[in-house]
Amino acid sequence: MPNILSLVETNRDFAAPGSKFVTLAGNPNSGKTSLFNALTGAYQHVGNYPGVTVERKEAKRHFRDLDLRVMDLPGTYSLATNSLEERVARDVLVTEHPDVTVSVVDSSNLERNLYLTVQLLELGLPVVVALNMVDVAKSRGTVVDTAKLSALLRSPVVTTVARRAKGVEDLLEAIRERSIFPAPSEFRVDYGPDIEREIERLDGLLAMADPGIEPMARRGLAIALLEGIASERTEDFGRGILDAAGDAVDRIERLHGDPMDILIAERRHGAAMGLARQTVTTSAERRRDLTDLIDRVLVNRVLGLPIFLGTMYAVFFFTFSVADAPMGWIESAFGRIGNLVGGIWPAGSDSLLRSLIVDGVIGGVGGVLVFLPNIVLLFLAISLLEDSGYMARAAFVMDRVMKSVGLHGKSFIPMLLGFGCSIPAIMATRTIESRRARLTTMLVIPLMSCSARLPIYALIIPAFFATQWRASVLWIMYLIGVALAMVSAWLLRKTLFAGGDLPFLMELPPYRLPTMRSVMQHMAERSWLYVRKAGTIILGISIVMWALATFPRLDPETAAAGEPTVADASAEAGNDLAARQLAHSLVGRIGHAMEPVIAPMGFDWRIGTALVGAFAAKEVFVAQLGIVYSVESPEDTGAAHLREQLQADYTPLVGFCIMLFALIASPCMATVAVIRRESGSWGWAAFQFFGLTVLAWIVTILVFQIGTLLNLGT
Amino acid sequence: MNEATLSASLEDYLEAIFHIVRKKHAARPKDISKFLEVGNSSVTGALRALKARKLVNYAPYDLVTLTPTGEELARDVVRRHESLREFFIKVLAAGNELADEAACKMEHAVPADLVDRFVRFVEFIEMCPHGGPGLLEGFRNHIEKGCRPTCFDECRFESSPPTSHGHPLGAGEIATMADLKPGQHATITRVQGEGPLRRRLMDLGIITGTPITMERSAPLGDPLEILVKGTHLSLRREEAKAVRVRIDV
């Protein structure tokens, strides 16, 4: 017992200084992350595990004479290597040798949570059990005998209420003691005579192969071999031991008629059940609790869908409408900063540096930060939904719909957010555990007509369609996007991401009141991640886009040669100059060069140029088209003028095709940057970019050619 | 089973093929003769007979596999064997070899219903270890009224039979989790399904002997919500079909 020893050894506190590595392991919804936050405070490092998108959270904590490095492992129900999270958790535990592992346990649901604790002990790791949420357990009339549990598990047990930072000092003290006396617990699950015999046999072989392994860890390794969990550890021991394990599994399965992993899991559950029965006393009758009552309404057969849709509307409204004003402020603030900085140069100067700083850098930073209100509010909403427990219900309600295209219920919310903006929508896919489902969702999100497409629709529709048709055409654009997204998702799931997926199986956690602290922390974490990771990429691309629109420059003489026809129309002359500059630039040249490719869609170089510019942000299409046509401020007063020009040059069919292409083709650079960041590879970003562009090209050509044949809107 | 007339020796062949296929994916006649310690010619004869009943896929000099019907029948034989063996070992404290030998002989003769009762008796003993004078009465109630074996006292004193009329499936019947109606209680009897699904089910506490309650289905009919070990879980119907249950109330 570490406690007794510690009395003897307190004087030797100084003998165990230095830094210790502590990991937190626990089920999802066990309050693990809250405990991590309570242990370490706000200064955390959030990164990814190499090669995967599972988050790796670490923070430092100084306690008495120890420097603790604390890591929050992904929430898992077991340490079998079924999912990415489980593999990551097991790898850290087995290969990084934490000095102490805290097993975070939901006291109100002891039996199921102890199933993981048992596995942690089996790895031969020094464990401290944190009996979390004792307040919830108590309110349900459940009391856990801590001393008895500690004696049975032969490990220290501490009670905590992480949400209120209670018991944190005790836990730190227990961690400290455990790290000084790191001998693994002697606790073992009794697997029954047949399996125990095989464990012993493998244990003997392992001891011969590597006499250095600690006995409890060796037993754990033998059990892992029987479970068929392959790790780099087991590979080291060579074929002999793997074959012996295979034979053992054959023998047991023949004897018992059940697969080995089931037999082992049953025994472990039996052990967890036994531990819970011996230590839990329930005084109150088990009654329907608040969660049951709330669920009767929220996932009710009749009310469930309307309530869900209402909630989604609220999230949507909150994320995009409330963000509108701050986004406007950010835009105008950057406009003003641009003017201010631009004012340093004499009026009318066409200094390159000025243009780079004002249009490239300041414009680029503004382009990054303008999404920030969206992202902050979105993650505020998502944190509230997740922490309260409604997120799982949302997936529960919508799964039937998403299943039909091979997606998960959790894909619905990100896709819905795609109507507002792809950036937060793609970031919201983080809640989807299955990587295949998550990638599929990310890849089709840009097909949802985001709010930046609206200015394009708003320019084109009134130019070509009679008043009574306008609403329908707009509606059709949105529907085409949704239909294409569904079809693409289905196709991706049939081909690239076929099969091999995790089951839907998901816990519906009890409803809880979210705490301010965790919601704020989550929000700050995500927003900062966006600025730091995606922001730098977006800034880089904006400067490249600036360069493309600026170089090569018209030389002054050529510029002057464009003679202003009317004396007082200097503004028009300026616009004309801008138009010729754009046509002369790389963007314009690309637009020209694209003409043969885009001609089958009915587009000319002007539209091509505007489309290239639209890569910076979809709504830039309107501005660029305005420049090409030398129209001042096409967004508002000039819009009517620009529409006249468009009417003169194009047919309604071409107008429709422009919208169609803008809807489907190449997502904006911010989307590309976020896909790169969230998928972990440029490959997926490129795949999406080219895939959607090719899809747009094919669809638009089909529509234009068939439309022309049928004489529709020509 | 319509092929209930299958002879004892043919059942043995089926069982042997099942074990070999499970290990090697397909059986050679040589494996079978080795397994059962019989001559090659008897194997060939038996395989022809099984093929005629459409229980195996077999052509001379080719590998032998079970047809779906054959596999189902084989599973049934194996289950009978294991159940009897378990009863002998756990209840009668027989040694492994004696139990195996007796099970081999009895598995062909004992009616399926009785075998089921052997199984449930072992389960009952394991879950209600208190024993005492009410033990056998409790077991009778457990069998006849479908009381949960976990609620031993309830079983002993409950007098009125559960009112499960009107439900397509009543207490004591074997079904899959997907067949349960909201509010119905059941005990898991077997977890099937493929690798990752089965593991995930197990990790969330869905294992043999665990009582569950069907809570509801989602507004659009799928997925389902069940209560197991104090946790609400949602899973799709197709996943729920992998879990066999016995309906309690």
Short mmCIF file of C-alpha atoms in Angstrom, two decimals, chain A residues 77-78 80 82 109 111-112 115 227 250 253-255 257-259 261-262 265-266 269 286 288 292 295-296 299-301 305 396 399-401 403 407 503-508, chain B residues 19 22-23 35 82 85 190-191 196-205 207-208 215-225 227 229-236 238-239:
data_model
loop_
_atom_site.label_atom_id
_atom_site.label_comp_id
_atom_site.label_asym_id
_atom_site.label_seq_id
_atom_site.Cartn_x
_atom_site.Cartn_y
_atom_site.Cartn_z
CA TYR A 77 -14.27 2.45 -23.99
CA SER A 78 -11.48 -0.07 -24.26
CA ALA A 80 -8.53 -2.96 -28.09
CA ASN A 82 -10.57 -1.08 -33.12
CA ASN A 109 -21.76 4.42 -14.07
CA GLU A 111 -19.41 -0.92 -13.78
CA ARG A 112 -18.97 0.08 -17.39
CA TYR A 115 -13.95 -2.16 -17.69
CA GLU A 227 -6.91 -10.96 -27.94
CA ASP A 250 -7.54 -22.22 -31.60
CA GLU A 253 -12.15 -21.44 -29.22
CA ARG A 254 -12.64 -25.13 -29.91
CA LEU A 255 -13.10 -25.80 -26.27
CA GLY A 257 -17.17 -22.54 -29.00
CA ASP A 258 -16.91 -18.76 -28.78
CA PRO A 259 -14.36 -16.36 -30.27
CA ASP A 261 -12.05 -11.84 -27.81
CA ILE A 262 -15.60 -12.44 -26.62
CA ALA A 265 -14.29 -9.42 -22.78
CA GLU A 266 -16.89 -11.44 -20.87
CA HIS A 269 -16.93 -7.40 -17.74
CA ARG A 286 -33.74 3.32 -9.52
CA ARG A 288 -36.52 7.55 -14.26
CA ASP A 292 -35.17 10.08 -19.43
CA ASP A 295 -35.48 12.47 -23.94
CA ARG A 296 -39.16 11.67 -23.90
CA VAL A 299 -36.31 12.45 -29.31
CA ASN A 300 -40.03 11.86 -29.29
CA ARG A 301 -41.45 10.17 -32.37
CA LEU A 305 -37.75 16.05 -35.83
CA PHE A 396 -29.61 9.83 -33.43
CA ASP A 399 -28.93 9.04 -38.88
CA ARG A 400 -31.69 7.44 -40.95
CA VAL A 401 -31.39 10.19 -43.56
CA LYS A 403 -27.38 6.46 -43.76
CA LEU A 407 -22.87 8.77 -44.02
CA PRO A 503 -20.51 0.72 -36.53
CA PHE A 504 -22.90 3.54 -35.69
CA LEU A 505 -22.99 2.36 -32.08
CA MET A 506 -22.88 5.47 -29.93
CA GLU A 507 -23.58 6.43 -26.36
CA LEU A 508 -26.35 8.89 -25.62
CA HIS B 19 -14.78 -27.48 -36.79
CA ARG B 22 -13.73 -22.85 -38.88
CA LYS B 23 -10.04 -23.44 -38.55
CA PHE B 35 -10.65 -35.83 -37.33
CA GLU B 82 -21.26 -27.76 -25.88
CA ARG B 85 -20.75 -30.78 -21.97
CA ARG B 190 -25.47 -14.38 -27.94
CA VAL B 191 -23.51 -11.67 -29.73
CA PRO B 196 -15.16 -4.52 -35.27
CA LEU B 197 -18.92 -4.45 -34.65
CA ARG B 198 -18.76 -7.35 -32.22
CA ARG B 199 -15.83 -5.85 -30.35
CA ARG B 200 -17.47 -2.47 -30.11
CA LEU B 201 -20.66 -4.07 -28.82
CA MET B 202 -18.69 -5.96 -26.22
CA ASP B 203 -16.71 -2.94 -25.12
CA LEU B 204 -19.95 -1.11 -24.45
CA GLY B 205 -21.12 -3.96 -22.24
CA ILE B 207 -22.31 -9.43 -23.70
CA THR B 208 -24.09 -12.68 -22.98
CA GLU B 215 -36.10 2.38 -24.96
CA ARG B 216 -37.27 3.68 -28.31
CA SER B 217 -36.54 4.05 -31.96
CA ALA B 218 -35.54 7.36 -33.55
CA PRO B 219 -38.34 9.46 -35.10
CA LEU B 220 -37.56 8.03 -38.54
CA GLY B 221 -37.63 4.42 -37.30
CA ASP B 222 -33.90 3.85 -37.16
CA PRO B 223 -31.57 3.79 -35.16
CA LEU B 224 -32.70 2.26 -31.87
CA GLU B 225 -31.98 3.32 -28.33
CA LEU B 227 -30.52 0.85 -22.00
CA LYS B 229 -25.84 -1.24 -17.58
CA GLY B 230 -27.27 2.19 -16.87
CA THR B 231 -26.08 3.60 -20.19
CA HIS B 232 -28.20 4.69 -23.12
CA LEU B 233 -26.80 3.39 -26.37
CA SER B 234 -27.97 3.98 -29.88
CA LEU B 235 -27.37 1.51 -32.65
CA ARG B 236 -28.82 0.81 -36.06
CA GLU B 238 -28.93 -3.92 -38.80
CA GLU B 239 -26.42 -3.84 -35.95
#
